[in-house]
Amino acid sequence: DKKVEASRNFANKIWNAARFILMNLDENEPAPHIPADLALEDKWILSQFNSLAKEVTENLDKFELGIAVAKLYDFIWDIFCDWYIELLKPRLNAGDKVAQNVISYVLIETLKMLHPFMPFITEEIYTTMPHTCESIMISEFPKASDALRFADDEAEMEKIISLIKAIRARRTEMGV
């Protein structure tokens, strides 16, 4: 029962993230792409996504399905939803096109990797997002790329996240 409930919660998390992103895209948004003028958090998520694409591909090649889906789960829940979406809210509210493109790009490409494990929800979300292929099932599977590696920016963002976590922990200790 707990695994079914956890799976339901994960599907809801993905669905709600997609709805939030759709609400923050312009009506006639073209298929997402990676703009040239990226903010620190954009480089961080793209670098994290790039590592995920490499690792998930390696896991699938070795038939390590459980490991691959666990990495996707952790990325979607913790990195993409809990950090990146929250960091982007002010930029999205301001209509930032770079933020719109990066967040929709990462969601769509992550859905492609998740598709073998959750085909129905990923297809449904994919068709509602700006996309270039008629079905996620026949779209190209994401590949790691050196162009999406931003090691210095990723390390800088990790320092910021560690600081935020330390502040939150301290506030909890103090009962604030």
PDB file of C-alpha atoms in Angstrom:
ATOM      1  CA  ASP A   1       0.000   0.000   0.000  1.00  0.00           C
ATOM      2  CA  LYS A   2       2.810   2.422   0.842  1.00  0.00           C
ATOM      3  CA  LYS A   3       4.516   1.911  -2.534  1.00  0.00           C
ATOM      4  CA  VAL A   4       1.255   2.510  -4.383  1.00  0.00           C
ATOM      5  CA  GLU A   5       0.647   5.657  -2.350  1.00  0.00           C
ATOM      6  CA  ALA A   6       4.202   6.868  -2.987  1.00  0.00           C
ATOM      7  CA  SER A   7       3.771   6.228  -6.716  1.00  0.00           C
ATOM      8  CA  ARG A   8       0.491   8.139  -6.722  1.00  0.00           C
ATOM      9  CA  ASN A   9       2.155  11.054  -4.936  1.00  0.00           C
ATOM     10  CA  PHE A  10       4.980  11.049  -7.486  1.00  0.00           C
ATOM     11  CA  ALA A  11       2.522  11.086 -10.390  1.00  0.00           C
ATOM     12  CA  ASN A  12       0.696  13.999  -8.727  1.00  0.00           C
ATOM     13  CA  LYS A  13       3.993  15.837  -8.242  1.00  0.00           C
ATOM     14  CA  ILE A  14       4.808  15.516 -11.950  1.00  0.00           C
ATOM     15  CA  TRP A  15       1.285  16.493 -12.980  1.00  0.00           C
ATOM     16  CA  ASN A  16       1.258  19.574 -10.724  1.00  0.00           C
ATOM     17  CA  ALA A  17       4.711  20.652 -11.892  1.00  0.00           C
ATOM     18  CA  ALA A  18       3.590  20.395 -15.515  1.00  0.00           C
ATOM     19  CA  ARG A  19       0.403  22.368 -14.805  1.00  0.00           C
ATOM     20  CA  PHE A  20       2.410  25.073 -13.062  1.00  0.00           C
ATOM     21  CA  ILE A  21       4.830  25.296 -15.973  1.00  0.00           C
ATOM     22  CA  LEU A  22       2.004  25.439 -18.525  1.00  0.00           C
ATOM     23  CA  MET A  23       0.361  28.263 -16.564  1.00  0.00           C
ATOM     24  CA  ASN A  24       3.584  30.229 -16.868  1.00  0.00           C
ATOM     25  CA  LEU A  25       4.211  29.759 -20.592  1.00  0.00           C
ATOM     26  CA  ASP A  26       3.019  32.169 -23.231  1.00  0.00           C
ATOM     27  CA  GLU A  27       0.014  30.937 -25.208  1.00  0.00           C
ATOM     28  CA  ASN A  28       1.820  30.318 -28.504  1.00  0.00           C
ATOM     29  CA  GLU A  29       5.123  29.216 -27.025  1.00  0.00           C
ATOM     30  CA  PRO A  30       7.348  27.453 -29.574  1.00  0.00           C
ATOM     31  CA  ALA A  31       9.023  24.171 -28.726  1.00  0.00           C
ATOM     32  CA  PRO A  32      11.496  24.809 -25.925  1.00  0.00           C
ATOM     33  CA  HIS A  33      15.147  25.345 -26.609  1.00  0.00           C
ATOM     34  CA  ILE A  34      18.179  26.368 -24.601  1.00  0.00           C
ATOM     35  CA  PRO A  35      18.712  30.123 -24.845  1.00  0.00           C
ATOM     36  CA  ALA A  36      22.169  31.714 -24.819  1.00  0.00           C
ATOM     37  CA  ASP A  37      21.726  34.050 -21.831  1.00  0.00           C
ATOM     38  CA  LEU A  38      21.394  31.615 -18.906  1.00  0.00           C
ATOM     39  CA  ALA A  39      21.185  32.506 -15.220  1.00  0.00           C
ATOM     40  CA  LEU A  40      23.145  30.580 -12.577  1.00  0.00           C
ATOM     41  CA  GLU A  41      20.173  28.403 -11.635  1.00  0.00           C
ATOM     42  CA  ASP A  42      19.531  27.626 -15.328  1.00  0.00           C
ATOM     43  CA  LYS A  43      23.088  26.412 -15.805  1.00  0.00           C
ATOM     44  CA  TRP A  44      22.794  24.409 -12.583  1.00  0.00           C
ATOM     45  CA  ILE A  45      19.609  22.579 -13.638  1.00  0.00           C
ATOM     46  CA  LEU A  46      20.920  21.951 -17.154  1.00  0.00           C
ATOM     47  CA  SER A  47      24.145  20.537 -15.746  1.00  0.00           C
ATOM     48  CA  GLN A  48      22.184  18.379 -13.288  1.00  0.00           C
ATOM     49  CA  PHE A  49      19.921  17.214 -16.114  1.00  0.00           C
ATOM     50  CA  ASN A  50      22.924  16.442 -18.301  1.00  0.00           C
ATOM     51  CA  SER A  51      24.417  14.228 -15.584  1.00  0.00           C
ATOM     52  CA  LEU A  52      21.049  12.535 -15.154  1.00  0.00           C
ATOM     53  CA  ALA A  53      20.795  11.803 -18.895  1.00  0.00           C
ATOM     54  CA  LYS A  54      24.244  10.236 -18.868  1.00  0.00           C
ATOM     55  CA  GLU A  55      23.593   8.139 -15.760  1.00  0.00           C
ATOM     56  CA  VAL A  56      20.102   6.969 -16.753  1.00  0.00           C
ATOM     57  CA  THR A  57      21.355   5.950 -20.199  1.00  0.00           C
ATOM     58  CA  GLU A  58      24.186   3.972 -18.598  1.00  0.00           C
ATOM     59  CA  ASN A  59      21.752   2.328 -16.163  1.00  0.00           C
ATOM     60  CA  LEU A  60      19.341   1.380 -18.935  1.00  0.00           C
ATOM     61  CA  ASP A  61      22.173  -0.033 -21.039  1.00  0.00           C
ATOM     62  CA  LYS A  62      23.068  -2.280 -18.096  1.00  0.00           C
ATOM     63  CA  PHE A  63      19.382  -3.178 -17.496  1.00  0.00           C
ATOM     64  CA  GLU A  64      19.510  -1.474 -14.078  1.00  0.00           C
ATOM     65  CA  LEU A  65      15.916  -0.311 -14.308  1.00  0.00           C
ATOM     66  CA  GLY A  66      15.387   0.213 -10.582  1.00  0.00           C
ATOM     67  CA  ILE A  67      18.475   2.406 -10.307  1.00  0.00           C
ATOM     68  CA  ALA A  68      17.477   4.422 -13.384  1.00  0.00           C
ATOM     69  CA  VAL A  69      13.967   5.123 -12.135  1.00  0.00           C
ATOM     70  CA  ALA A  70      15.256   5.969  -8.644  1.00  0.00           C
ATOM     71  CA  LYS A  71      17.572   8.591 -10.173  1.00  0.00           C
ATOM     72  CA  LEU A  72      14.695  10.031 -12.192  1.00  0.00           C
ATOM     73  CA  TYR A  73      12.496  10.120  -9.082  1.00  0.00           C
ATOM     74  CA  ASP A  74      15.159  11.931  -7.042  1.00  0.00           C
ATOM     75  CA  PHE A  75      15.875  14.410  -9.831  1.00  0.00           C
ATOM     76  CA  ILE A  76      12.218  15.239 -10.469  1.00  0.00           C
ATOM     77  CA  TRP A  77      11.145  15.447  -6.848  1.00  0.00           C
ATOM     78  CA  ASP A  78      14.143  17.034  -5.155  1.00  0.00           C
ATOM     79  CA  ILE A  79      16.127  18.916  -7.768  1.00  0.00           C
ATOM     80  CA  PHE A  80      13.551  19.949 -10.365  1.00  0.00           C
ATOM     81  CA  CYS A  81      10.415  20.488  -8.287  1.00  0.00           C
ATOM     82  CA  ASP A  82      11.667  21.352  -4.809  1.00  0.00           C
ATOM     83  CA  TRP A  83      14.561  23.554  -5.889  1.00  0.00           C
ATOM     84  CA  TYR A  84      14.459  24.690  -9.499  1.00  0.00           C
ATOM     85  CA  ILE A  85      10.753  25.440  -9.794  1.00  0.00           C
ATOM     86  CA  GLU A  86      10.811  27.296  -6.475  1.00  0.00           C
ATOM     87  CA  LEU A  87      13.861  29.312  -7.530  1.00  0.00           C
ATOM     88  CA  LEU A  88      12.222  30.212 -10.841  1.00  0.00           C
ATOM     89  CA  LYS A  89       8.874  31.470  -9.563  1.00  0.00           C
ATOM     90  CA  PRO A  90       9.873  35.164  -9.428  1.00  0.00           C
ATOM     91  CA  ARG A  91      11.373  35.000 -12.921  1.00  0.00           C
ATOM     92  CA  LEU A  92       8.352  33.183 -14.318  1.00  0.00           C
ATOM     93  CA  ASN A  93       5.999  35.710 -12.714  1.00  0.00           C
ATOM     94  CA  ALA A  94       7.973  38.450 -14.463  1.00  0.00           C
ATOM     95  CA  GLY A  95       7.535  36.696 -17.832  1.00  0.00           C
ATOM     96  CA  ASP A  96      11.224  35.773 -18.215  1.00  0.00           C
ATOM     97  CA  LYS A  97      11.509  33.977 -21.588  1.00  0.00           C
ATOM     98  CA  VAL A  98      14.809  32.297 -20.706  1.00  0.00           C
ATOM     99  CA  ALA A  99      13.238  30.808 -17.573  1.00  0.00           C
ATOM    100  CA  GLN A 100      10.212  29.644 -19.588  1.00  0.00           C
ATOM    101  CA  ASN A 101      12.387  27.943 -22.192  1.00  0.00           C
ATOM    102  CA  VAL A 102      14.726  26.241 -19.749  1.00  0.00           C
ATOM    103  CA  ILE A 103      12.018  24.945 -17.416  1.00  0.00           C
ATOM    104  CA  SER A 104       9.922  23.550 -20.258  1.00  0.00           C
ATOM    105  CA  TYR A 105      13.014  22.079 -21.953  1.00  0.00           C
ATOM    106  CA  VAL A 106      14.075  20.262 -18.784  1.00  0.00           C
ATOM    107  CA  LEU A 107      10.545  19.007 -18.094  1.00  0.00           C
ATOM    108  CA  ILE A 108      10.029  17.664 -21.620  1.00  0.00           C
ATOM    109  CA  GLU A 109      13.434  16.008 -21.796  1.00  0.00           C
ATOM    110  CA  THR A 110      12.979  14.476 -18.342  1.00  0.00           C
ATOM    111  CA  LEU A 111       9.549  13.161 -19.369  1.00  0.00           C
ATOM    112  CA  LYS A 112      11.251  11.421 -22.304  1.00  0.00           C
ATOM    113  CA  MET A 113      13.529   9.557 -19.903  1.00  0.00           C
ATOM    114  CA  LEU A 114      10.636   8.750 -17.576  1.00  0.00           C
ATOM    115  CA  HIS A 115       8.402   7.533 -20.423  1.00  0.00           C
ATOM    116  CA  PRO A 116       9.468   3.839 -20.338  1.00  0.00           C
ATOM    117  CA  PHE A 117       8.407   3.703 -16.689  1.00  0.00           C
ATOM    118  CA  MET A 118       5.284   5.885 -16.761  1.00  0.00           C
ATOM    119  CA  PRO A 119       4.082   5.906 -20.378  1.00  0.00           C
ATOM    120  CA  PHE A 120       0.540   7.209 -19.996  1.00  0.00           C
ATOM    121  CA  ILE A 121       1.124  10.260 -17.817  1.00  0.00           C
ATOM    122  CA  THR A 122       4.299  11.247 -19.693  1.00  0.00           C
ATOM    123  CA  GLU A 123       2.511  11.062 -23.056  1.00  0.00           C
ATOM    124  CA  GLU A 124      -0.420  13.101 -21.753  1.00  0.00           C
ATOM    125  CA  ILE A 125       1.798  15.821 -20.324  1.00  0.00           C
ATOM    126  CA  TYR A 126       4.035  15.839 -23.404  1.00  0.00           C
ATOM    127  CA  THR A 127       1.090  16.479 -25.719  1.00  0.00           C
ATOM    128  CA  THR A 128      -0.017  19.488 -23.657  1.00  0.00           C
ATOM    129  CA  MET A 129       3.452  21.069 -23.678  1.00  0.00           C
ATOM    130  CA  PRO A 130       5.069  22.801 -26.652  1.00  0.00           C
ATOM    131  CA  HIS A 131       6.838  19.981 -28.502  1.00  0.00           C
ATOM    132  CA  THR A 132       8.349  19.050 -31.858  1.00  0.00           C
ATOM    133  CA  CYS A 133       7.368  15.392 -32.250  1.00  0.00           C
ATOM    134  CA  GLU A 134       3.825  14.020 -32.502  1.00  0.00           C
ATOM    135  CA  SER A 135       4.388  11.542 -29.673  1.00  0.00           C
ATOM    136  CA  ILE A 136       6.872  11.226 -26.852  1.00  0.00           C
ATOM    137  CA  MET A 137       7.143   7.551 -27.761  1.00  0.00           C
ATOM    138  CA  ILE A 138       8.896   8.327 -31.044  1.00  0.00           C
ATOM    139  CA  SER A 139      10.821  11.385 -29.873  1.00  0.00           C
ATOM    140  CA  GLU A 140      14.577  11.185 -29.473  1.00  0.00           C
ATOM    141  CA  PHE A 141      15.782   9.936 -26.097  1.00  0.00           C
ATOM    142  CA  PRO A 142      17.901  12.588 -24.313  1.00  0.00           C
ATOM    143  CA  LYS A 143      21.660  12.286 -24.570  1.00  0.00           C
ATOM    144  CA  ALA A 144      24.334  13.863 -22.423  1.00  0.00           C
ATOM    145  CA  SER A 145      26.147  16.756 -24.076  1.00  0.00           C
ATOM    146  CA  ASP A 146      29.311  18.655 -23.229  1.00  0.00           C
ATOM    147  CA  ALA A 147      27.415  21.833 -24.104  1.00  0.00           C
ATOM    148  CA  LEU A 148      25.212  21.284 -21.036  1.00  0.00           C
ATOM    149  CA  ARG A 149      28.069  20.856 -18.569  1.00  0.00           C
ATOM    150  CA  PHE A 150      28.516  23.871 -16.330  1.00  0.00           C
ATOM    151  CA  ALA A 151      30.712  22.471 -13.552  1.00  0.00           C
ATOM    152  CA  ASP A 152      31.708  25.817 -11.997  1.00  0.00           C
ATOM    153  CA  ASP A 153      28.158  27.154 -12.009  1.00  0.00           C
ATOM    154  CA  GLU A 154      26.858  23.863 -10.653  1.00  0.00           C
ATOM    155  CA  ALA A 155      29.358  23.997  -7.765  1.00  0.00           C
ATOM    156  CA  GLU A 156      28.406  27.611  -7.025  1.00  0.00           C
ATOM    157  CA  MET A 157      24.715  26.759  -6.950  1.00  0.00           C
ATOM    158  CA  GLU A 158      25.387  23.775  -4.679  1.00  0.00           C
ATOM    159  CA  LYS A 159      27.056  26.167  -2.201  1.00  0.00           C
ATOM    160  CA  ILE A 160      23.964  28.380  -2.249  1.00  0.00           C
ATOM    161  CA  ILE A 161      21.662  25.391  -1.708  1.00  0.00           C
ATOM    162  CA  SER A 162      23.837  24.156   1.179  1.00  0.00           C
ATOM    163  CA  LEU A 163      23.635  27.600   2.757  1.00  0.00           C
ATOM    164  CA  ILE A 164      19.853  27.699   2.425  1.00  0.00           C
ATOM    165  CA  LYS A 165      19.591  24.230   3.971  1.00  0.00           C
ATOM    166  CA  ALA A 166      21.837  25.284   6.883  1.00  0.00           C
ATOM    167  CA  ILE A 167      19.717  28.374   7.525  1.00  0.00           C
ATOM    168  CA  ARG A 168      16.538  26.300   7.469  1.00  0.00           C
ATOM    169  CA  ALA A 169      18.039  23.734   9.847  1.00  0.00           C
ATOM    170  CA  ARG A 170      19.168  26.470  12.217  1.00  0.00           C
ATOM    171  CA  ARG A 171      15.730  28.066  12.181  1.00  0.00           C
ATOM    172  CA  THR A 172      14.161  24.697  12.949  1.00  0.00           C
ATOM    173  CA  GLU A 173      16.562  24.184  15.860  1.00  0.00           C
ATOM    174  CA  MET A 174      15.615  27.596  17.215  1.00  0.00           C
ATOM    175  CA  GLY A 175      11.904  26.837  16.833  1.00  0.00           C
ATOM    176  CA  VAL A 176      11.310  29.679  14.406  1.00  0.00           C
TER     177      VAL A 176
END
